[in-house]
Short mmCIF file of C-alpha atoms in Angstrom, two decimals:
data_model
loop_
_atom_site.label_atom_id
_atom_site.label_comp_id
_atom_site.label_asym_id
_atom_site.label_seq_id
_atom_site.Cartn_x
_atom_site.Cartn_y
_atom_site.Cartn_z
CA MET A 1 0.00 0.00 0.00
CA ASN A 2 1.15 3.54 -0.47
CA MET A 3 0.09 6.95 0.67
CA GLU A 4 1.78 10.23 -0.16
CA GLY A 5 5.35 10.01 1.08
CA LEU A 6 5.03 6.60 2.71
CA TRP A 7 4.94 3.02 1.43
CA TYR A 8 4.09 0.04 3.55
CA LYS A 9 3.50 -3.66 3.34
CA GLU A 10 2.26 -6.15 5.86
CA CYS A 11 4.67 -8.98 6.51
CA SER A 12 4.49 -12.04 8.68
CA GLN A 13 7.11 -13.06 11.15
CA GLY A 14 9.20 -16.07 10.25
CA ARG A 15 11.79 -17.89 12.30
CA ARG A 16 13.63 -16.21 15.12
CA PHE A 17 17.28 -16.85 15.92
CA ILE A 18 19.62 -16.25 18.83
CA ILE A 19 23.10 -15.70 17.44
CA LYS A 20 26.48 -15.42 19.08
CA ILE A 21 29.49 -14.24 17.14
CA THR A 22 32.90 -14.98 18.62
CA PRO A 23 35.92 -12.69 19.15
CA GLY A 24 37.81 -11.49 16.07
CA GLU A 25 35.03 -12.29 13.61
CA ASN A 26 33.70 -9.76 11.09
CA LEU A 27 30.16 -8.85 12.10
CA THR A 28 28.56 -8.23 8.71
CA THR A 29 30.39 -11.03 6.89
CA ARG A 30 29.31 -13.57 9.50
CA LEU A 31 25.70 -12.37 9.54
CA LEU A 32 25.46 -12.67 5.76
CA GLN A 33 27.04 -16.14 5.90
CA PHE A 34 24.54 -17.11 8.57
CA ALA A 35 21.68 -15.87 6.37
CA HIS A 36 22.92 -18.03 3.47
CA LEU A 37 23.41 -21.08 5.70
CA ALA A 38 20.00 -20.80 7.40
CA ASP A 39 18.29 -19.84 4.13
CA VAL A 40 17.09 -16.50 5.50
CA ARG A 41 16.24 -14.01 2.74
CA TYR A 42 14.46 -11.28 4.68
CA ALA A 43 15.37 -10.47 8.25
CA MET A 44 15.86 -7.68 10.71
CA ILE A 45 17.92 -7.23 13.84
CA VAL A 46 15.74 -7.10 16.96
CA SER A 47 18.47 -6.96 19.60
CA ALA A 48 22.26 -6.67 19.54
CA LEU A 49 24.86 -6.04 22.20
CA GLY A 50 28.43 -6.92 22.99
CA SER A 51 31.70 -5.22 22.11
CA VAL A 52 33.53 -4.44 18.86
CA LYS A 53 36.85 -3.20 17.52
CA ASN A 54 38.29 -1.97 14.20
CA VAL A 55 35.04 -0.36 13.15
CA LYS A 56 34.66 1.40 9.81
CA LEU A 57 31.58 3.56 9.43
CA ARG A 58 30.09 6.37 7.42
CA GLY A 59 28.62 9.71 8.38
CA ILE A 60 26.96 12.35 6.20
CA LYS A 61 28.62 15.76 5.96
CA THR A 62 26.72 18.60 7.60
CA GLY A 63 24.87 20.62 4.98
CA ALA A 64 25.09 17.85 2.36
CA LYS A 65 22.42 17.68 -0.36
CA LEU A 66 20.95 14.63 -2.09
CA PRO A 67 22.07 12.40 -3.66
CA ILE A 68 24.58 11.07 -1.13
CA THR A 69 27.88 10.91 -3.03
CA THR A 70 31.46 10.22 -1.96
CA PRO A 71 32.40 13.90 -1.43
CA ARG A 72 29.33 14.29 0.79
CA ILE A 73 30.23 11.56 3.27
CA THR A 74 32.85 11.10 5.95
CA ILE A 75 34.49 7.79 6.73
CA HIS A 76 35.68 6.98 10.22
CA GLU A 77 37.88 4.13 11.37
CA ILE A 78 37.78 3.51 15.10
CA GLU A 79 40.15 1.00 16.65
CA GLY A 80 38.41 0.72 20.00
CA PRO A 81 37.50 -1.61 21.56
CA LEU A 82 34.05 -0.17 22.20
CA GLU A 83 30.89 -1.41 23.88
CA LEU A 84 28.35 -2.31 21.17
CA LEU A 85 25.15 -0.54 22.24
CA GLY A 86 22.93 -1.27 19.30
CA LEU A 87 22.68 -2.47 15.75
CA GLN A 88 19.67 -1.60 13.66
CA GLY A 89 19.15 -3.02 10.26
CA ASN A 90 17.82 -5.50 7.82
CA ILE A 91 18.85 -8.18 5.36
CA VAL A 92 16.96 -7.95 2.06
CA PRO A 93 17.86 -9.19 -1.43
CA GLY A 94 19.52 -6.53 -3.56
CA GLU A 95 20.67 -6.40 -7.18
CA ASP A 96 20.98 -9.80 -8.89
CA ASP A 97 18.91 -11.25 -6.05
CA LEU A 98 22.01 -11.37 -3.82
CA LEU A 99 21.48 -10.93 -0.10
CA ASP A 100 22.45 -7.48 1.06
CA CYS A 101 22.48 -5.97 4.52
CA HIS A 102 21.98 -2.42 5.75
CA PHE A 103 23.16 -1.86 9.30
CA HIS A 104 23.60 1.23 11.48
CA ILE A 105 25.74 0.83 14.57
CA MET A 106 25.98 2.58 17.95
CA MET A 107 28.94 2.15 20.29
CA SER A 108 30.36 3.79 23.40
CA LYS A 109 33.95 4.89 23.88
CA SER A 110 35.96 4.56 27.07
CA SER A 111 34.65 8.03 28.05
CA GLY A 112 31.03 6.92 27.77
CA GLU A 113 30.49 9.05 24.66
CA VAL A 114 28.50 7.31 21.96
CA VAL A 115 29.62 7.22 18.33
CA GLY A 116 28.07 5.52 15.36
CA GLY A 117 26.91 5.62 11.78
CA HIS A 118 26.27 3.52 8.71
CA LEU A 119 28.31 0.35 9.25
CA TYR A 120 30.88 -0.87 6.75
CA ASP A 121 32.86 -3.26 8.92
CA ALA A 122 33.44 -4.24 12.53
CA GLN A 123 35.16 -7.07 14.33
CA VAL A 124 33.73 -8.65 17.46
CA PHE A 125 35.83 -7.89 20.55
CA ALA A 126 34.71 -9.97 23.57
CA THR A 127 31.30 -11.19 22.40
CA CYS A 128 28.30 -10.27 20.29
CA GLU A 129 24.76 -11.43 21.12
CA ILE A 130 22.11 -10.88 18.46
CA VAL A 131 18.45 -11.75 18.11
CA LEU A 132 17.28 -11.70 14.52
CA THR A 133 13.78 -12.21 13.16
CA GLU A 134 13.06 -13.56 9.72
CA LEU A 135 10.34 -11.69 7.83
CA SER A 136 8.04 -13.37 5.33
CA VAL A 137 7.22 -10.83 2.68
CA GLU A 138 7.09 -10.55 -1.07
CA GLY A 139 7.62 -7.58 -3.30
CA VAL A 140 10.28 -5.89 -1.20
CA GLU A 141 13.73 -5.39 -2.73
CA ARG A 142 16.75 -3.22 -2.23
CA HIS A 143 17.85 -1.04 -5.14
CA VAL A 144 19.98 2.06 -5.51
CA SER A 145 17.87 5.20 -5.36
CA LYS A 146 19.08 7.74 -7.95
CA MET A 147 17.50 10.53 -5.94
CA GLY A 148 19.03 9.42 -2.64
CA GLY A 149 22.33 8.06 -3.97
CA ILE A 150 22.10 5.01 -1.71
CA PRO A 151 20.57 1.53 -1.84
CA THR A 152 17.18 1.48 -0.14
CA LEU A 153 14.03 -0.61 0.11
CA TYR A 154 11.51 -0.64 -2.68
CA ILE A 155 8.03 -1.89 -1.88
CA ASP A 156 5.74 -2.88 -4.72
CA GLU A 157 2.11 -1.86 -4.85
CA GLY A 158 0.49 -5.23 -5.34
CA GLY A 159 -0.68 -7.80 -2.83
CA ALA A 160 -1.06 -7.39 0.91
CA MET B 1 -0.60 -6.94 37.03
CA ASN B 2 1.39 -4.70 39.27
CA MET B 3 4.15 -5.09 41.77
CA GLU B 4 5.74 -2.30 43.77
CA GLY B 5 7.18 0.20 41.32
CA LEU B 6 6.37 -1.79 38.18
CA TRP B 7 3.20 -2.38 36.19
CA TYR B 8 2.91 -4.89 33.39
CA LYS B 9 0.40 -6.43 31.05
CA GLU B 10 0.67 -9.27 28.62
CA CYS B 11 -0.13 -8.32 25.06
CA SER B 12 -0.33 -10.30 21.87
CA GLN B 13 1.43 -9.38 18.70
CA GLY B 14 -0.74 -8.11 15.87
CA ARG B 15 0.20 -7.29 12.32
CA ARG B 16 3.73 -6.38 11.35
CA PHE B 17 4.58 -3.77 8.73
CA ILE B 18 7.61 -2.79 6.68
CA ILE B 19 7.46 0.94 6.07
CA LYS B 20 9.49 3.23 3.88
CA ILE B 21 9.18 6.99 4.19
CA THR B 22 10.49 9.07 1.30
CA PRO B 23 12.79 12.12 1.30
CA GLY B 24 11.45 15.38 2.70
CA GLU B 25 8.58 13.79 4.62
CA ASN B 26 7.91 14.45 8.30
CA LEU B 27 8.64 11.26 10.21
CA THR B 28 6.10 11.50 13.04
CA THR B 29 3.30 12.98 10.93
CA ARG B 30 3.63 10.21 8.36
CA LEU B 31 3.76 7.45 10.97
CA LEU B 32 0.59 8.73 12.63
CA GLN B 33 -1.12 9.01 9.22
CA PHE B 34 -0.05 5.46 8.47
CA ALA B 35 -1.51 4.28 11.79
CA HIS B 36 -4.84 5.92 10.96
CA LEU B 37 -4.87 4.51 7.42
CA ALA B 38 -3.96 0.96 8.49
CA ASP B 39 -6.23 1.14 11.56
CA VAL B 40 -3.35 0.53 13.96
CA ARG B 41 -4.15 1.68 17.50
CA TYR B 42 -1.28 0.16 19.48
CA ALA B 43 2.15 -0.32 17.97
CA MET B 44 5.83 -0.09 18.63
CA ILE B 45 8.89 0.51 16.51
CA VAL B 46 11.04 -2.63 16.21
CA SER B 47 13.63 -1.35 13.75
CA ALA B 48 14.40 2.02 12.18
CA LEU B 49 17.30 3.32 10.13
CA GLY B 50 17.99 5.81 7.38
CA SER B 51 18.88 9.48 7.48
CA VAL B 52 17.12 12.63 8.68
CA LYS B 53 17.42 16.44 8.64
CA ASN B 54 15.83 19.42 10.39
CA VAL B 55 15.39 17.54 13.64
CA LYS B 56 13.79 19.13 16.68
CA LEU B 57 14.27 17.30 19.95
CA ARG B 58 14.15 17.70 23.71
CA GLY B 59 16.67 17.02 26.42
CA ILE B 60 16.28 17.30 30.20
CA LYS B 61 18.44 19.83 32.06
CA THR B 62 21.10 18.36 34.29
CA GLY B 63 19.96 18.46 37.91
CA ALA B 64 16.27 18.92 36.99
CA LYS B 65 13.60 17.71 39.43
CA LEU B 66 10.18 16.26 38.68
CA PRO B 67 7.79 17.22 37.23
CA ILE B 68 9.39 17.92 33.83
CA THR B 69 8.36 21.50 33.03
CA THR B 70 9.39 23.93 30.27
CA PRO B 71 12.18 25.61 32.30
CA ARG B 72 13.63 22.15 33.01
CA ILE B 73 14.07 21.08 29.41
CA THR B 74 16.33 22.09 26.55
CA ILE B 75 15.22 22.17 22.94
CA HIS B 76 17.68 21.49 20.14
CA GLU B 77 17.21 22.06 16.43
CA ILE B 78 19.73 20.24 14.27
CA GLU B 79 19.84 20.88 10.54
CA GLY B 80 21.96 17.88 9.61
CA PRO B 81 21.63 15.77 7.60
CA LEU B 82 22.42 12.96 10.04
CA GLU B 83 22.43 9.18 9.86
CA LEU B 84 19.36 7.86 11.68
CA LEU B 85 20.70 5.19 14.05
CA GLY B 86 17.60 4.30 15.97
CA LEU B 87 14.05 5.21 16.84
CA GLN B 88 12.44 3.76 19.92
CA GLY B 89 8.83 4.32 20.72
CA ASN B 90 5.23 3.47 20.66
CA ILE B 91 1.86 4.56 19.32
CA VAL B 92 -0.89 4.39 21.95
CA PRO B 93 -4.21 6.24 22.22
CA GLY B 94 -3.98 9.33 24.39
CA GLU B 95 -6.54 11.87 25.63
CA ASP B 96 -9.89 11.85 23.77
CA ASP B 97 -8.90 8.46 22.35
CA LEU B 98 -6.69 10.16 19.74
CA LEU B 99 -3.60 8.29 18.59
CA ASP B 100 -0.45 9.67 20.12
CA CYS B 101 3.17 8.69 19.61
CA HIS B 102 6.17 8.82 21.90
CA PHE B 103 9.49 8.51 20.09
CA HIS B 104 13.12 8.89 21.13
CA ILE B 105 15.66 9.31 18.35
CA MET B 106 19.39 8.61 17.95
CA MET B 107 21.45 10.06 15.11
CA SER B 108 25.11 10.46 14.18
CA LYS B 109 26.74 13.67 13.05
CA SER B 110 29.39 13.97 10.35
CA SER B 111 32.02 13.47 13.08
CA GLY B 112 30.52 10.15 14.15
CA GLU B 113 29.28 11.62 17.43
CA VAL B 114 25.79 10.52 18.35
CA VAL B 115 23.09 12.97 19.44
CA GLY B 116 19.50 12.37 20.34
CA GLY B 117 16.56 12.90 22.63
CA HIS B 118 12.80 13.02 22.82
CA LEU B 119 11.66 13.60 19.25
CA TYR B 120 9.41 16.47 18.28
CA ASP B 121 10.00 16.58 14.53
CA ALA B 122 12.33 15.27 11.84
CA GLN B 123 12.30 15.14 8.07
CA VAL B 124 13.54 12.15 6.12
CA PHE B 125 16.77 12.89 4.22
CA ALA B 126 17.69 10.03 1.82
CA THR B 127 15.43 7.25 3.10
CA CYS B 128 13.85 5.83 6.22
CA GLU B 129 13.20 2.09 6.70
CA ILE B 130 11.00 1.10 9.63
CA VAL B 131 9.57 -2.16 10.91
CA LEU B 132 6.61 -1.64 13.19
CA THR B 133 4.64 -4.23 15.14
CA GLU B 134 1.03 -3.82 16.11
CA LEU B 135 0.22 -4.83 19.69
CA SER B 136 -3.12 -6.26 20.75
CA VAL B 137 -3.77 -5.09 24.25
CA GLU B 138 -6.57 -3.56 26.28
CA GLY B 139 -6.42 -1.29 29.28
CA VAL B 140 -3.31 0.63 28.24
CA GLU B 141 -3.63 4.38 27.66
CA ARG B 142 -1.41 7.41 27.56
CA HIS B 143 -2.19 10.22 30.00
CA VAL B 144 -0.25 13.13 31.43
CA SER B 145 1.41 12.18 34.71
CA LYS B 146 1.12 15.06 37.21
CA MET B 147 4.10 13.69 39.12
CA GLY B 148 6.26 13.31 36.00
CA GLY B 149 4.97 16.30 34.02
CA ILE B 150 4.87 14.25 30.83
CA PRO B 151 2.42 11.94 29.05
CA THR B 152 3.12 8.31 29.85
CA LEU B 153 1.52 4.88 29.72
CA TYR B 154 -1.10 3.86 32.24
CA ILE B 155 -1.81 0.16 32.60
CA ASP B 156 -5.03 -0.92 34.31
CA GLU B 157 -5.15 -3.68 36.89
CA GLY B 158 -7.84 -5.87 35.37
CA GLY B 159 -7.66 -8.67 32.84
CA ALA B 160 -4.54 -10.39 31.50
CA MET C 1 23.97 -24.95 14.88
CA ASN C 2 27.38 -23.53 14.50
CA MET C 3 29.60 -22.35 11.71
CA GLU C 4 33.10 -20.99 12.05
CA GLY C 5 32.94 -17.98 14.35
CA LEU C 6 29.17 -17.97 14.74
CA TRP C 7 26.71 -20.04 16.77
CA TYR C 8 22.97 -19.85 16.36
CA LYS C 9 19.80 -21.47 17.53
CA GLU C 10 16.23 -21.08 16.44
CA CYS C 11 13.89 -20.00 19.20
CA SER C 12 10.18 -19.42 19.33
CA GLN C 13 8.56 -16.31 20.64
CA GLY C 14 6.78 -16.61 23.96
CA ARG C 15 4.66 -14.08 25.78
CA ARG C 16 5.05 -10.37 25.18
CA PHE C 17 4.72 -7.77 27.93
CA ILE C 18 4.23 -4.03 28.14
CA ILE C 19 5.99 -2.79 31.26
CA LYS C 20 5.99 0.56 33.00
CA ILE C 21 8.47 1.29 35.77
CA THR C 22 7.69 4.23 38.04
CA PRO C 23 9.92 7.12 39.19
CA GLY C 24 12.75 6.34 41.59
CA GLU C 25 12.80 2.61 40.91
CA ASN C 26 15.96 0.69 39.99
CA LEU C 27 15.64 -0.42 36.38
CA THR C 28 17.55 -3.73 36.47
CA THR C 29 16.32 -4.80 39.91
CA ARG C 30 12.71 -4.27 38.92
CA LEU C 31 13.10 -6.07 35.59
CA LEU C 32 14.62 -9.11 37.30
CA GLN C 33 11.85 -9.07 39.92
CA PHE C 34 9.30 -8.90 37.11
CA ALA C 35 10.94 -11.89 35.42
CA HIS C 36 10.70 -13.91 38.63
CA LEU C 37 7.08 -12.89 39.25
CA ALA C 38 5.94 -13.61 35.69
CA ASP C 39 8.05 -16.77 35.46
CA VAL C 40 10.06 -15.50 32.51
CA ARG C 41 13.38 -17.30 32.09
CA TYR C 42 14.49 -16.14 28.64
CA ALA C 43 13.60 -12.70 27.34
CA MET C 44 14.88 -9.75 25.41
CA ILE C 45 14.10 -6.05 25.38
CA VAL C 46 12.34 -5.02 22.15
CA SER C 47 11.65 -1.39 22.98
CA ALA C 48 12.57 0.94 25.84
CA LEU C 49 12.25 4.66 26.37
CA GLY C 50 11.73 7.15 29.15
CA SER C 51 14.18 8.96 31.40
CA VAL C 52 16.71 7.91 34.01
CA LYS C 53 19.01 9.30 36.71
CA ASN C 54 21.93 8.08 38.86
CA VAL C 55 23.26 5.80 36.17
CA LYS C 56 26.33 3.63 36.69
CA LEU C 57 27.83 2.12 33.57
CA ARG C 58 30.97 0.58 32.16
CA GLY C 59 33.12 1.40 29.18
CA ILE C 60 36.15 -0.43 27.81
CA LYS C 61 39.48 1.38 27.77
CA THR C 62 40.81 2.31 24.35
CA GLY C 63 43.48 -0.15 23.29
CA ALA C 64 42.41 -2.80 25.83
CA LYS C 65 43.12 -6.46 25.10
CA LEU C 66 41.09 -9.53 26.02
CA PRO C 67 40.12 -10.68 28.57
CA ILE C 68 38.17 -7.67 29.90
CA THR C 69 39.52 -7.15 33.43
CA THR C 70 39.02 -4.39 36.00
CA PRO C 71 42.10 -2.36 34.94
CA ARG C 72 40.82 -2.44 31.36
CA ILE C 73 37.43 -0.88 32.04
CA THR C 74 36.20 2.56 33.03
CA ILE C 75 33.25 3.14 35.32
CA HIS C 76 31.07 6.21 34.95
CA GLU C 77 28.45 7.52 37.32
CA ILE C 78 26.12 10.05 35.76
CA GLU C 79 23.61 11.88 37.94
CA GLY C 80 21.42 13.21 35.12
CA PRO C 81 18.54 13.14 34.65
CA LEU C 82 18.88 11.97 31.06
CA GLU C 83 16.46 10.94 28.34
CA LEU C 84 16.56 7.14 28.01
CA LEU C 85 17.02 6.51 24.28
CA GLY C 86 17.44 2.78 24.22
CA LEU C 87 18.08 -0.35 26.18
CA GLN C 88 19.33 -3.48 24.47
CA GLY C 89 19.66 -6.71 26.25
CA ASN C 90 18.49 -10.06 27.39
CA ILE C 91 17.54 -12.06 30.45
CA VAL C 92 19.03 -15.56 30.42
CA PRO C 93 19.79 -17.97 33.28
CA GLY C 94 23.38 -17.78 34.45
CA GLU C 95 25.45 -19.73 36.96
CA ASP C 96 23.42 -21.81 39.44
CA ASP C 97 20.44 -21.40 37.11
CA LEU C 98 19.81 -17.90 38.54
CA LEU C 99 18.30 -15.33 36.21
CA ASP C 100 20.85 -12.85 34.98
CA CYS C 101 20.48 -9.82 32.75
CA HIS C 102 22.85 -8.17 30.32
CA PHE C 103 21.82 -4.66 29.33
CA HIS C 104 23.47 -1.87 27.37
CA ILE C 105 22.00 1.60 27.74
CA MET C 106 21.90 4.77 25.62
CA MET C 107 20.91 8.15 27.02
CA SER C 108 21.05 11.80 25.97
CA LYS C 109 22.39 14.63 28.09
CA SER C 110 20.90 18.11 28.30
CA SER C 111 23.18 19.09 25.38
CA GLY C 112 21.75 16.37 23.14
CA GLU C 113 24.99 14.37 23.31
CA VAL C 114 24.46 10.65 23.74
CA VAL C 115 26.32 8.61 26.35
CA GLY C 116 26.05 4.98 27.23
CA GLY C 117 27.65 1.65 27.96
CA HIS C 118 27.23 -1.63 29.79
CA LEU C 119 24.60 -0.94 32.43
CA TYR C 120 25.20 -1.60 36.11
CA ASP C 121 22.44 0.50 37.65
CA ALA C 122 19.96 3.24 36.81
CA GLN C 123 16.94 4.75 38.50
CA VAL C 124 13.82 5.74 36.59
CA PHE C 125 13.34 9.53 36.46
CA ALA C 126 9.91 10.47 35.03
CA THR C 127 8.84 7.18 33.45
CA CYS C 128 10.14 4.09 31.70
CA GLU C 129 8.15 2.22 29.04
CA ILE C 130 9.44 -1.18 27.99
CA VAL C 131 8.24 -3.92 25.68
CA LEU C 132 9.84 -7.28 26.42
CA THR C 133 9.46 -10.55 24.56
CA GLU C 134 9.85 -13.93 26.16
CA LEU C 135 11.88 -16.41 24.13
CA SER C 136 11.27 -20.14 24.21
CA VAL C 137 14.59 -21.83 23.74
CA GLU C 138 16.63 -24.62 25.28
CA GLY C 139 20.35 -25.06 25.49
CA VAL C 140 21.24 -21.40 25.89
CA GLU C 141 22.99 -20.31 29.07
CA ARG C 142 25.13 -17.47 30.29
CA HIS C 143 28.58 -18.31 31.59
CA VAL C 144 31.78 -16.39 32.14
CA SER C 145 34.06 -16.61 29.13
CA LYS C 146 37.68 -17.03 30.20
CA MET C 147 38.84 -15.68 26.87
CA GLY C 148 36.55 -12.64 26.98
CA GLY C 149 36.59 -12.05 30.73
CA ILE C 150 32.84 -11.39 30.76
CA PRO C 151 29.66 -13.46 31.09
CA THR C 152 28.22 -14.27 27.69
CA LEU C 153 25.78 -16.61 25.99
CA TYR C 154 26.68 -20.21 25.32
CA ILE C 155 24.61 -22.07 22.77
CA ASP C 156 24.72 -25.86 22.73
CA GLU C 157 25.02 -27.87 19.54
CA GLY C 158 22.06 -30.17 20.00
CA GLY C 159 18.43 -29.77 19.00
CA ALA C 160 16.92 -27.06 16.82
#
């Protein structure tokens, strides 16, 4: 269904998984491998905590216009370790029907200050505990938005 | 049910929706319109990410006492754009049975620093992807707490 | 099931609860008492917002190695009050089969800056609204990891 400025689609909840990723592992690589192994095509993170190190993330430059292009972003590499305070995101098929993930991360520094952004890469430090829910839905795909400059969800108009 | 200092009620999970809000749209206005259109009376945000701009939010002054009153809060307006790292909150009927939402937002600046607070208003920048779950529950309402100075949930003692 | 660097287990969703904790109450103490009262053994936070004060939390020192030991952490006590922007975490039985919780907290200061970390203690300021989901799962326990220095989830290899 769509209304002006908003698209939505009802989905049903599929399987739910408790996941633990061990020290030194790459967070996004392992989650995508898990999705392939468990045959999960649509999923979202419901809960995530632990600690991470060697994080690479993206911010958007203040005053930037659309579309989001390389000169309009900032890239940060943070060695850490940091407490992992949250991970929001979803796994949805992208171009060529390949699984693709979109995660935003929040972490605290030694000082208690919280940093975060669009996640490229992070390694697990001491542990990482995730609860992930599979979504059963059709007609949702991730494609690059020319207007936005970034891959985002597209929801078709048919069906539920 | 209630115990000293804590009230709780079992609720069952209703429909689940994947939502995409497009650039320039007001986040809270569109979510409330969606709730009206889809006839959702009780819901909570399970996942939210994307980017936002022109955000207006509230903080509480250090050392403030209850109730929360205008001199005890700070209001921030942030032009951004910023990465949207999280949105926590619920939609519950308030006074006069009108739908009301209570959202707290987390966003990262260009520097990677995270800012946030009680959300008044935000516009979507490049995209906004939300998963929202309807809750089936009775006897939960939002009313202004005289002690707290803010609208909050009230849970009745009867039933489940 | 396990793959290199990642363990996972399917779980089914149990009861869901809307919880309100009142001003002055200790967040973690009350949540554990609730879990005992409602006979919840496995659960995770799905949504949490409100405001808190007198927060005690932990960060990890920059450059720290594993295992996480006392000299490698920092402890912060923040009087606040602060807006509660998020709480991620789970309740899982630990040693001696006693319920144990693992929560990470995110809060905003008067300035809008977000601080957070591994939660030891926090008191509710004006209100705290939580949605918690019970998980039905077997073979998941929390034990201290000698490698990591912290209690973490262990997932057995049998069953689902």
